Coordinates of N, CA and C in Angstrom, one line a residue:
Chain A
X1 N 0.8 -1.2 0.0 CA 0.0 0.0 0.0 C 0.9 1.2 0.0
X2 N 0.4 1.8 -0.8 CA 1.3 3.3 -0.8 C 1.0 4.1 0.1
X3 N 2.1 5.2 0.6 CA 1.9 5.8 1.7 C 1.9 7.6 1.1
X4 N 2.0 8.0 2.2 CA 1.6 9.7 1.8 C 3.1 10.0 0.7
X5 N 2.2 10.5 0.3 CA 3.3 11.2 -1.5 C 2.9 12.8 -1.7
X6 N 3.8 13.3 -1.4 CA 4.6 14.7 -1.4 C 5.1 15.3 -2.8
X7 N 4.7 16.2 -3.6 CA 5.4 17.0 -4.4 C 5.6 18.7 -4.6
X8 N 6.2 19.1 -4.8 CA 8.0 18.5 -5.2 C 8.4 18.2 -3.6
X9 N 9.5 17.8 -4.0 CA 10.4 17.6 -2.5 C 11.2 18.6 -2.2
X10 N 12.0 19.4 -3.1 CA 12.5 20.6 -2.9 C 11.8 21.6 -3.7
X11 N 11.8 23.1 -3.0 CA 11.7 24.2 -3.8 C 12.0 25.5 -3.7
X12 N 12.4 26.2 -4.4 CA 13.4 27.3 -4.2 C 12.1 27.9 -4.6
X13 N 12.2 29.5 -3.9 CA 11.2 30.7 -4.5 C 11.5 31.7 -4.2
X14 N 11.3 32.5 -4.8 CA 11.8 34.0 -4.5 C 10.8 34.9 -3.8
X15 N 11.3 35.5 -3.0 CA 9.6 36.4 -1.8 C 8.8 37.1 -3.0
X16 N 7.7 37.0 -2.5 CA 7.0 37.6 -3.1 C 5.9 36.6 -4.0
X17 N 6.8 35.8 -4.6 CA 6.0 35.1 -5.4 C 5.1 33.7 -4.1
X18 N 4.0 33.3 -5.5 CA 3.6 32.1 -5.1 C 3.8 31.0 -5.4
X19 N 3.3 29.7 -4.4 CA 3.8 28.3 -4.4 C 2.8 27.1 -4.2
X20 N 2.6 26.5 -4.7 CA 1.4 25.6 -5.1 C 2.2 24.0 -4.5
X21 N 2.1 23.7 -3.1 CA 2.6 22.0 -2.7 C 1.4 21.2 -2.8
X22 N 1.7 20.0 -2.9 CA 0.0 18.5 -3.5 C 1.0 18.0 -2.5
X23 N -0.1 17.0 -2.1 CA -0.5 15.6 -1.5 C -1.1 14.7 -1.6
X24 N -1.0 13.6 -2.3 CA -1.6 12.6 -2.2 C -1.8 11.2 -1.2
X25 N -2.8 11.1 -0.7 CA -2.7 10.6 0.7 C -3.0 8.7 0.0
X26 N -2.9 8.2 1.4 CA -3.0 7.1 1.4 C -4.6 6.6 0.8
X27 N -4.2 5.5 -0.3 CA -5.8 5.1 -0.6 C -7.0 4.9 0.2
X28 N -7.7 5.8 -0.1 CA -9.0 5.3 1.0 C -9.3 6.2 2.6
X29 N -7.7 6.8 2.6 CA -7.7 7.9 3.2 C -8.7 9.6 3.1
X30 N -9.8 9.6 3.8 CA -10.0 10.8 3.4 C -10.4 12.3 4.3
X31 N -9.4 12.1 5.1 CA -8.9 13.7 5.5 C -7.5 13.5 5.9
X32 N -7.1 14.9 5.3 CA -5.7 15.4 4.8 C -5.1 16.5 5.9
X33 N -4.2 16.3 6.3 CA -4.0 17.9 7.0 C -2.5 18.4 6.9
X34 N -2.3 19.7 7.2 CA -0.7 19.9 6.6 C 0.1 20.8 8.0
X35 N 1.1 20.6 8.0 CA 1.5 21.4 8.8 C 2.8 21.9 8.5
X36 N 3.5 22.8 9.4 CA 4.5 23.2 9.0 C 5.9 23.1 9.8
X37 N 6.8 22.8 9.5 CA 7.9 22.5 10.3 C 8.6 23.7 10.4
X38 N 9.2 24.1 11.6 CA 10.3 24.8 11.5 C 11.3 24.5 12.6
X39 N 13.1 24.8 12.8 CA 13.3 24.9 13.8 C 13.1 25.6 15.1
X40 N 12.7 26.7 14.8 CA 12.0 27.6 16.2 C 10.6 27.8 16.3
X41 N 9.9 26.9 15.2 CA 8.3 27.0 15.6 C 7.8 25.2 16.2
X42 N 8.7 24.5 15.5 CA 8.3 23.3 15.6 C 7.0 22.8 14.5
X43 N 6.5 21.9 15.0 CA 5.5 21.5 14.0 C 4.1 22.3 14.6
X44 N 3.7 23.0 13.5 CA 2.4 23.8 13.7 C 1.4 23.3 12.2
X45 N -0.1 23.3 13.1 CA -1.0 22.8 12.5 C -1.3 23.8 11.4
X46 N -1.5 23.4 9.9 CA -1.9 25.0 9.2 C -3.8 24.7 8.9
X47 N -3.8 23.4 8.6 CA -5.7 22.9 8.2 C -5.5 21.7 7.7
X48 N -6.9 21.1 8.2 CA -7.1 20.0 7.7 C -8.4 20.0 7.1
X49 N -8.6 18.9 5.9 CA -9.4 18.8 5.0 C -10.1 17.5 5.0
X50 N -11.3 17.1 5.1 CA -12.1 16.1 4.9 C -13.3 16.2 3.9
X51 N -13.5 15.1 3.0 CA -14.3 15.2 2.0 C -14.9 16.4 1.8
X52 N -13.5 17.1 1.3 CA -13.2 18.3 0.2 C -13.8 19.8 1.3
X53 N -13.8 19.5 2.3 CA -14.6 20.2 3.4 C -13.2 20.7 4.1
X54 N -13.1 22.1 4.5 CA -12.0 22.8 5.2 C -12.4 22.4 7.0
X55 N -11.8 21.0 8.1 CA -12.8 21.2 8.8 C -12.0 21.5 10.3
X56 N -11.0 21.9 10.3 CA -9.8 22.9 11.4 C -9.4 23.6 10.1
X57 N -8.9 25.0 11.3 CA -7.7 25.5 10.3 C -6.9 26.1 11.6
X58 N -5.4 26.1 11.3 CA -4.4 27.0 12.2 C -4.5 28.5 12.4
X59 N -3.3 28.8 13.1 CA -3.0 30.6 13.4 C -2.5 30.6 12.7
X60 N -2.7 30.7 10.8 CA -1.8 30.9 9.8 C -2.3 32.2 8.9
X61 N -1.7 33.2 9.0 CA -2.5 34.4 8.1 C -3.3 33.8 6.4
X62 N -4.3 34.4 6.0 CA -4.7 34.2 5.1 C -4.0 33.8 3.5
X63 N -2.7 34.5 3.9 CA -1.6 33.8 2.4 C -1.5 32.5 2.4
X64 N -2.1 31.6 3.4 CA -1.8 30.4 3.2 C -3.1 29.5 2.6
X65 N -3.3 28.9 2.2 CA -4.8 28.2 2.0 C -4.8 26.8 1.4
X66 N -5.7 26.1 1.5 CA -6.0 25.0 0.9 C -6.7 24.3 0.5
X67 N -7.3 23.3 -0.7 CA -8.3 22.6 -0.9 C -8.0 21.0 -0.9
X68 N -9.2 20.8 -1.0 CA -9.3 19.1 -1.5 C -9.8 18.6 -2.2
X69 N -9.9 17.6 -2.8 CA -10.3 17.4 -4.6 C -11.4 15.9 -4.4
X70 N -11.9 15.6 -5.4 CA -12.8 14.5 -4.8 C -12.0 12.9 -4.8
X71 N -11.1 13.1 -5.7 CA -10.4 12.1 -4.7 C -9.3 11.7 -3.4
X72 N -9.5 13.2 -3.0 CA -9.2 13.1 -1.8 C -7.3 13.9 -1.8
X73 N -6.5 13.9 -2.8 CA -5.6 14.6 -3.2 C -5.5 15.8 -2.4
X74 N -4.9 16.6 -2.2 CA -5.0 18.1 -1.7 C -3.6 18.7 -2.1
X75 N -4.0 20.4 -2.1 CA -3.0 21.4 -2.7 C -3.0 22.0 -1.3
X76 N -1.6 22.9 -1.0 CA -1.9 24.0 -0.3 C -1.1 25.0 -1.2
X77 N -1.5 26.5 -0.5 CA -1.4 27.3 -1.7 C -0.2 28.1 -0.8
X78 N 0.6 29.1 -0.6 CA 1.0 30.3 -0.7 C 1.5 30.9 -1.3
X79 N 0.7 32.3 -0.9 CA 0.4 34.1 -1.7 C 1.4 34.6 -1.1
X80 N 2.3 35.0 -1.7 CA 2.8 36.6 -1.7 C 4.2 36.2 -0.2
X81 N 5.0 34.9 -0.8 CA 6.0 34.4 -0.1 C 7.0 35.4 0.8
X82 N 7.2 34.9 1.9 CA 8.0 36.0 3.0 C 9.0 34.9 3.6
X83 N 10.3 35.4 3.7 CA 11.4 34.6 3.7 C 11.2 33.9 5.3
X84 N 10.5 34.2 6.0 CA 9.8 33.4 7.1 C 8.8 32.1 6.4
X85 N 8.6 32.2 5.1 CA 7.8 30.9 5.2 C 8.8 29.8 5.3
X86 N 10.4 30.1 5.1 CA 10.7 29.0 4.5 C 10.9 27.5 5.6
X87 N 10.4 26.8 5.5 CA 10.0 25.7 6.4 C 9.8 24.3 5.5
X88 N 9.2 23.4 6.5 CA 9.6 22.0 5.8 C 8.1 22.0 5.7
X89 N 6.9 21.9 5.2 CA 5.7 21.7 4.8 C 5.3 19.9 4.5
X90 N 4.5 19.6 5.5 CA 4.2 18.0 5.7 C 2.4 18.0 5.7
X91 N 2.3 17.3 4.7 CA 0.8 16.8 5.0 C 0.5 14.9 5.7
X92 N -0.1 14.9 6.3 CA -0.6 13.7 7.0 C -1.8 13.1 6.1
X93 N -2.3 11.8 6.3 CA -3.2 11.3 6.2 C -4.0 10.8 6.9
X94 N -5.2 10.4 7.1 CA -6.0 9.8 7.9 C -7.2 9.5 7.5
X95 N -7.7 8.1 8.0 CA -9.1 7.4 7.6 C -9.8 7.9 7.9
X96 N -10.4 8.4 8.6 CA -11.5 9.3 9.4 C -10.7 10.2 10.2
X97 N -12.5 10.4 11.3 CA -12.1 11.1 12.7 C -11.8 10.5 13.5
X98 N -10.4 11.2 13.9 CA -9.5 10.6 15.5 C -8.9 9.0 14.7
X99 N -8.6 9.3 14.0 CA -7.5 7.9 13.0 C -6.1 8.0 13.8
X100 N -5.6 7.3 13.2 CA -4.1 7.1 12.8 C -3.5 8.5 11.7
X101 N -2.7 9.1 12.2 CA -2.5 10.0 10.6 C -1.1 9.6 10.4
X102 N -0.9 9.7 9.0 CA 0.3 9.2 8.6 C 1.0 10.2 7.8
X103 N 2.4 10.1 8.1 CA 2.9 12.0 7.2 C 3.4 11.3 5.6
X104 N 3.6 12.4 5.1 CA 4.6 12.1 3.7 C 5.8 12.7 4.2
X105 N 7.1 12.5 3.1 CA 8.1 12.8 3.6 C 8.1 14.5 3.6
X106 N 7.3 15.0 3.1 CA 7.1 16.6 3.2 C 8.0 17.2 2.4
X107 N 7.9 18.6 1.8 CA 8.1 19.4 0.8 C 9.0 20.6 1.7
X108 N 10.4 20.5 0.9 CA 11.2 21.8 1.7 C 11.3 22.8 0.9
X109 N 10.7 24.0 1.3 CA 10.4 25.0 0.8 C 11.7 26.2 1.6
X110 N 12.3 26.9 0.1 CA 13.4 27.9 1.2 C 12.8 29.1 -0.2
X111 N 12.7 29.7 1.0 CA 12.3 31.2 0.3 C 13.4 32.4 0.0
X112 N 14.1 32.8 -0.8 CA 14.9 33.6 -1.2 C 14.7 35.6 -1.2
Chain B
X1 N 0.0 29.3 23.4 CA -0.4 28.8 24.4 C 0.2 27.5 23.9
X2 N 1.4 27.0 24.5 CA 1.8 25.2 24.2 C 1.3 24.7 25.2
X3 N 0.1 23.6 24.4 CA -0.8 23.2 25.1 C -0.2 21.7 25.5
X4 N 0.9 21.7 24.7 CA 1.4 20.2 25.2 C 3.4 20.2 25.3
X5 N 3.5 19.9 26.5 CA 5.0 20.4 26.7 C 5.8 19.1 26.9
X6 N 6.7 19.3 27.0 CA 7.6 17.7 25.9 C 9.1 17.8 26.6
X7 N 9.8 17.1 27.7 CA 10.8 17.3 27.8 C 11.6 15.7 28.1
X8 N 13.1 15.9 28.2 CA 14.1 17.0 27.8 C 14.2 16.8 26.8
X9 N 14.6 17.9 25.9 CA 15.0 18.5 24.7 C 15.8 17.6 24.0
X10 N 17.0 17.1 24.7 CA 18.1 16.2 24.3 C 18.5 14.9 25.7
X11 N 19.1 14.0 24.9 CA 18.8 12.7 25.7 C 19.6 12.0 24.8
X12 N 20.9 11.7 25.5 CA 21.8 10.6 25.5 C 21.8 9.5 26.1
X13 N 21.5 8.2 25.9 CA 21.8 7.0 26.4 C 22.8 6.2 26.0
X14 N 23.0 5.1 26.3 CA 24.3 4.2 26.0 C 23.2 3.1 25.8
X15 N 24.4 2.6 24.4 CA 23.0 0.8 24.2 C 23.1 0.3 24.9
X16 N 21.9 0.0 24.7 CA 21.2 -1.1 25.8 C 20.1 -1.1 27.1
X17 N 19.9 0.5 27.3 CA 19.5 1.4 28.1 C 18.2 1.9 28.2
X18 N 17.2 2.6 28.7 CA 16.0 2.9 28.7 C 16.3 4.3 28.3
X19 N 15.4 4.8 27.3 CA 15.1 6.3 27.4 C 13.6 6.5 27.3
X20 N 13.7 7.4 28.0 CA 12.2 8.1 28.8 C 12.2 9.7 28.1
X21 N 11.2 9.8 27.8 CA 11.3 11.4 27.2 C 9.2 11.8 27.9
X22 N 9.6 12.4 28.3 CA 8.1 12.7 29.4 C 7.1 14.4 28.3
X23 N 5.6 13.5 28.3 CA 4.9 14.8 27.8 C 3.5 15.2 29.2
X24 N 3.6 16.5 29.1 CA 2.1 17.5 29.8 C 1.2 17.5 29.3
X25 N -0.3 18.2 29.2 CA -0.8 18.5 28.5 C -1.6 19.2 29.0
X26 N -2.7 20.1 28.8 CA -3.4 21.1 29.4 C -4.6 20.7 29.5
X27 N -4.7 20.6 27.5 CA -6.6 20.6 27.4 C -7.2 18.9 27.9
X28 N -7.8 19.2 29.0 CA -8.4 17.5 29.3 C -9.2 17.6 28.2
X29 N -9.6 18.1 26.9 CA -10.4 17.4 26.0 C -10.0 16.3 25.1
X30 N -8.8 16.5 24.8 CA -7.5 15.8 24.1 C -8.0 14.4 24.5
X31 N -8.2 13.4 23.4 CA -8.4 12.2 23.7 C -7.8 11.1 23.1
X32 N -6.4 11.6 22.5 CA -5.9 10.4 21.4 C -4.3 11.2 21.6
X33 N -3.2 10.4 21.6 CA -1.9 10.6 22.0 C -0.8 9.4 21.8
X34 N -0.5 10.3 20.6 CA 0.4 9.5 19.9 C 2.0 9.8 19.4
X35 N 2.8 9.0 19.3 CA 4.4 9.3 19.1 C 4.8 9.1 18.0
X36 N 5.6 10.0 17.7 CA 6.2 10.2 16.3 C 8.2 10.1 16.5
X37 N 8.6 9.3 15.9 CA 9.7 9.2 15.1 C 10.5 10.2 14.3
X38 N 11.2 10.8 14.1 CA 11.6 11.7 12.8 C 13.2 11.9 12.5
X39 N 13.5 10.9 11.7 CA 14.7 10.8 11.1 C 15.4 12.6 10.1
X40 N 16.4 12.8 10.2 CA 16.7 13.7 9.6 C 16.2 14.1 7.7
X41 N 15.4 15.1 7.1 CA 15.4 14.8 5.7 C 14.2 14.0 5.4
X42 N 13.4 13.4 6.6 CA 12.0 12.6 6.7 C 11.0 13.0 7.2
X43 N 9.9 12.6 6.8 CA 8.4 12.2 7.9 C 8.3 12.1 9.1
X44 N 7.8 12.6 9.9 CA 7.4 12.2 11.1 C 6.8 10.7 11.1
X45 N 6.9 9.8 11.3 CA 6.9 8.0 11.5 C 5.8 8.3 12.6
X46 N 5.0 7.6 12.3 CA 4.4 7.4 13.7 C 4.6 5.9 14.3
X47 N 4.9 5.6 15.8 CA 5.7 4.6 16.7 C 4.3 3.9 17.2
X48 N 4.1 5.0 18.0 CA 2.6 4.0 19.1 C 1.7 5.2 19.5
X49 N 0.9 5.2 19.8 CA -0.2 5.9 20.3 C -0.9 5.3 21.4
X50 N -1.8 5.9 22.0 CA -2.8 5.3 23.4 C -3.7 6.4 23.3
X51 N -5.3 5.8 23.7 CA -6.3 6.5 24.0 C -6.4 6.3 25.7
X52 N -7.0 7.7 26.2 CA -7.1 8.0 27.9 C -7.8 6.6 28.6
X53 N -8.4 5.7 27.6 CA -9.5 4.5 28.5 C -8.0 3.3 28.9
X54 N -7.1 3.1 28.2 CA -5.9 2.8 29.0 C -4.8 3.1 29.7
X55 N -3.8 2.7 31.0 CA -2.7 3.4 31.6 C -1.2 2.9 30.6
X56 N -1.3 2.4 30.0 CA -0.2 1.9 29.3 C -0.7 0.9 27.8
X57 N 0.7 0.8 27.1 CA 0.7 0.7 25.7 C 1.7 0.2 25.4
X58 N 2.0 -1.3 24.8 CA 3.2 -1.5 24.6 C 3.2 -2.3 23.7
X59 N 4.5 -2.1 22.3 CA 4.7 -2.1 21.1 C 5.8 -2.5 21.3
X60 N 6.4 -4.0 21.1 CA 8.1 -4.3 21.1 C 8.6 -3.8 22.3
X61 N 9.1 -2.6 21.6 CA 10.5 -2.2 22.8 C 10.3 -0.9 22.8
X62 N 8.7 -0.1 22.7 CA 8.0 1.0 23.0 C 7.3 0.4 23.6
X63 N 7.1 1.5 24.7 CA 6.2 1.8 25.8 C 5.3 3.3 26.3
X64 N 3.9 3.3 25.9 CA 3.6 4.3 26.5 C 2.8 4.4 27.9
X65 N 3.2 5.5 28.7 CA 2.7 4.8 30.5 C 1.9 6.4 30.1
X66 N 0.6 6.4 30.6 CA -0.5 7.4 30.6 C -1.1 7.8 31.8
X67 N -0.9 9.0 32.4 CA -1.4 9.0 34.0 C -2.4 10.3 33.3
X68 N -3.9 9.7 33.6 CA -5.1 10.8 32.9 C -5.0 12.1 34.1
X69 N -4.6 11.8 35.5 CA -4.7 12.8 36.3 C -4.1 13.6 36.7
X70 N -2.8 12.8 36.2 CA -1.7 14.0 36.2 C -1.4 14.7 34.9
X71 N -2.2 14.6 33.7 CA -2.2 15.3 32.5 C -0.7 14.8 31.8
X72 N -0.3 13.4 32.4 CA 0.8 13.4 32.2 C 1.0 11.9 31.0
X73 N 2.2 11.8 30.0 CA 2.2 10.6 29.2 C 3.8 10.6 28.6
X74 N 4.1 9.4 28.9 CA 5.4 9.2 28.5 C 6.3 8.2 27.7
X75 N 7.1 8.1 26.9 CA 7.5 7.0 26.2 C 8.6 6.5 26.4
X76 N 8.7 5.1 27.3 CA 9.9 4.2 27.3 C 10.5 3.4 25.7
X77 N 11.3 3.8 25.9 CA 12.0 2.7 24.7 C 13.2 2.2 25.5
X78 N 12.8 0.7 25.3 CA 13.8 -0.5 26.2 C 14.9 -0.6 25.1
X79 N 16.0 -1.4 25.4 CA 17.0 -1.5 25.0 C 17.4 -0.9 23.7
X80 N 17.6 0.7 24.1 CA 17.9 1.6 23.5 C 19.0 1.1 22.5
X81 N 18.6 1.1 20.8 CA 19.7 0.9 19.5 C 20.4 1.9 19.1
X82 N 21.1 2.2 18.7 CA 21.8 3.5 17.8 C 21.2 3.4 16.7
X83 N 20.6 2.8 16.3 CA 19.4 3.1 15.6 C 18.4 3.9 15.8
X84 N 17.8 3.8 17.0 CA 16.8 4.8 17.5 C 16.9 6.5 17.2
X85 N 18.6 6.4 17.4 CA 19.0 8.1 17.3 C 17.7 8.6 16.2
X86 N 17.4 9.6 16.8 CA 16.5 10.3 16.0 C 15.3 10.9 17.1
X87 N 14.4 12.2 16.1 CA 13.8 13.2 17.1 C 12.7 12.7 17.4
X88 N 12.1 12.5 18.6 CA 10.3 11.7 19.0 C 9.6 13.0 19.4
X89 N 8.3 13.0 19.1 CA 7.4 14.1 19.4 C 6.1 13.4 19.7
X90 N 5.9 14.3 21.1 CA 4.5 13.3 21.0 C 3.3 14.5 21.0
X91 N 2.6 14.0 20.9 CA 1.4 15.1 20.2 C -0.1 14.0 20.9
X92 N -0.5 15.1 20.6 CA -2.5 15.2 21.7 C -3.4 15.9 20.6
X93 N -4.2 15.3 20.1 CA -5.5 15.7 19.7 C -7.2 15.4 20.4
X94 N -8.0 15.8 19.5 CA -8.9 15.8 20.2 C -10.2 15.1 19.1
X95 N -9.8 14.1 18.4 CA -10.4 13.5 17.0 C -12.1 12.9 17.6
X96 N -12.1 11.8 19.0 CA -13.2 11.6 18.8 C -14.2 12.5 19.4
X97 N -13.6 13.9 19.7 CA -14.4 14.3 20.6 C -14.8 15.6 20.0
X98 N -14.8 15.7 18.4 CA -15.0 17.1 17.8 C -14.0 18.2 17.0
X99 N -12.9 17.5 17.5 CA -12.0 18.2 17.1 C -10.7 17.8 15.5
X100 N -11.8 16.7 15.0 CA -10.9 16.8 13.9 C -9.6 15.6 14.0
X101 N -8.6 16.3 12.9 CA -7.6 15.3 13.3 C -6.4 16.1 13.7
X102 N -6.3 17.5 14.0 CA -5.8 18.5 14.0 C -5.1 17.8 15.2
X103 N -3.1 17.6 15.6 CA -2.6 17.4 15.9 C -1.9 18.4 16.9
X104 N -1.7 18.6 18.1 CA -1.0 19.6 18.8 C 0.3 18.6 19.5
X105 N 1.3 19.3 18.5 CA 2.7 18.9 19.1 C 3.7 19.4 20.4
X106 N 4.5 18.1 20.8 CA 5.4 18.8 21.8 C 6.6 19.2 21.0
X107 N 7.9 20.1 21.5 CA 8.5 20.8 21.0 C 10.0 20.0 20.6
X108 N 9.7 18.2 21.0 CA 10.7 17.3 20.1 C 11.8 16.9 21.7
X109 N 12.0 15.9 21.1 CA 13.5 15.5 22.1 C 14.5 14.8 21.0
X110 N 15.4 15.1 20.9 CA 16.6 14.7 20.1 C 17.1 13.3 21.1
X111 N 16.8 12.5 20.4 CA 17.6 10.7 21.1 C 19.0 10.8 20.5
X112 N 19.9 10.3 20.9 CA 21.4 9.9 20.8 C 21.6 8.8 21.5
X113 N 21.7 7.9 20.6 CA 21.9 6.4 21.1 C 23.2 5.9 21.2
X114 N 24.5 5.9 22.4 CA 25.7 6.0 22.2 C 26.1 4.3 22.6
X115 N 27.1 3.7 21.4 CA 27.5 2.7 22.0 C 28.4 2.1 23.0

């Protein structure tokens, strides 16, 4: 069974601009959630998504956002990059509510 | 507000050894508590978890010991490998009780497994 899949793995961006990371979760899995890694924040919750439904979201200003697709896939988006975003970006998976969640290897994003 | 606090930071053992890495937690809503793994360049792994209707949990050569009244939960790993080296976080949600699958993490302990 395949496990959470992450793209890209690396990505360079320049401030200002935007950045578009996917997830594709485990089959049959259907809510998604993403968070963000940093050294001095740690892992912080940004939203989680269940059948295509936004159903938490973090203390993350509105540059950040995300959806979910009907097969359960998900994007997250950020607007208007600030060299504070640059962090390690991990989405989980999970069967339901109060599951098991399972990460992907997560998307390193460094902002220039 | 770190609603779930996670110590020590760093933690050296010698193989063969026990390491204990101890978590808090605030919100008694929190009903699902689970430990994570995390190799350098990787995923957070998830190891073992326990819900509050048990005092303990054990997986191999993971252990989780759960005291509901002292807000308190902790993970033994018996015969500590230099393998193990790597960061554990344990984290608290609140999934069957409304709150999603939204994960609130502790702030990591760095394992160093010395032979």
């Amino acid at each position: 069974k395949a496990g959470v899949t992450q793209t890209p793995r690396y990505l360079i961006k320049t401030r200002g601009q935007q950045v578009t990371l996917s997830c594709s979760p485990i089959s049959g899995h259907r809510s998604v959630s993403w968070y963000q890694q940093t050294p001095g924040q740690g892992l912080q919750f940004l939203f989680e998504y269940f059948s295509e439904t936004q159903r938490n979201k973090g203390n993350f200003p509105g540059r950040f956002s995300g959806r979910q697709f009907s097969n359960s896939r998900s994007e997250m988006n950020v607007s208007t990059l600030e060299l504070g975003d640059s962090a390690l970006y991990l989405c989980a998976s999970s069967l339901d509510r109060g599951a098991e969640a399972f990460f992907g290897q997560g998307t390193r994003l460094t902002v220039v | 507000q770190q609603q779930v606090k996670q110590s020590p930071q760093s933690l050296i053992v010698q193989k063969g050894g026990i390491s204990i890495i101890n978590c808090a937690y605030e919100n008694t809503a929190f009903d699902y508590f689970p430990w994570y793994q995390q190799f350098p360049g990787k995923g957070p792994a998830l190891l073992i978890a326990i819900r509050p209707d048990v005092s303990e949990k054990k997986e191999g050569r993971f252990t989780i010991s759960f005291n509901k009244s002292a807000k308190q939960f902790s993970l033994h790993i018996m015969d500590s490998q230099p393998g193990d080296s790597a960061t554990y976080f344990c984290a608290a949600s609140r999934g069957l009780t409304g709150g999603g699958n939204k994960l609130t993490f502790g702030t990591g302990t760095q394992l160093k497994v010395e032979l």
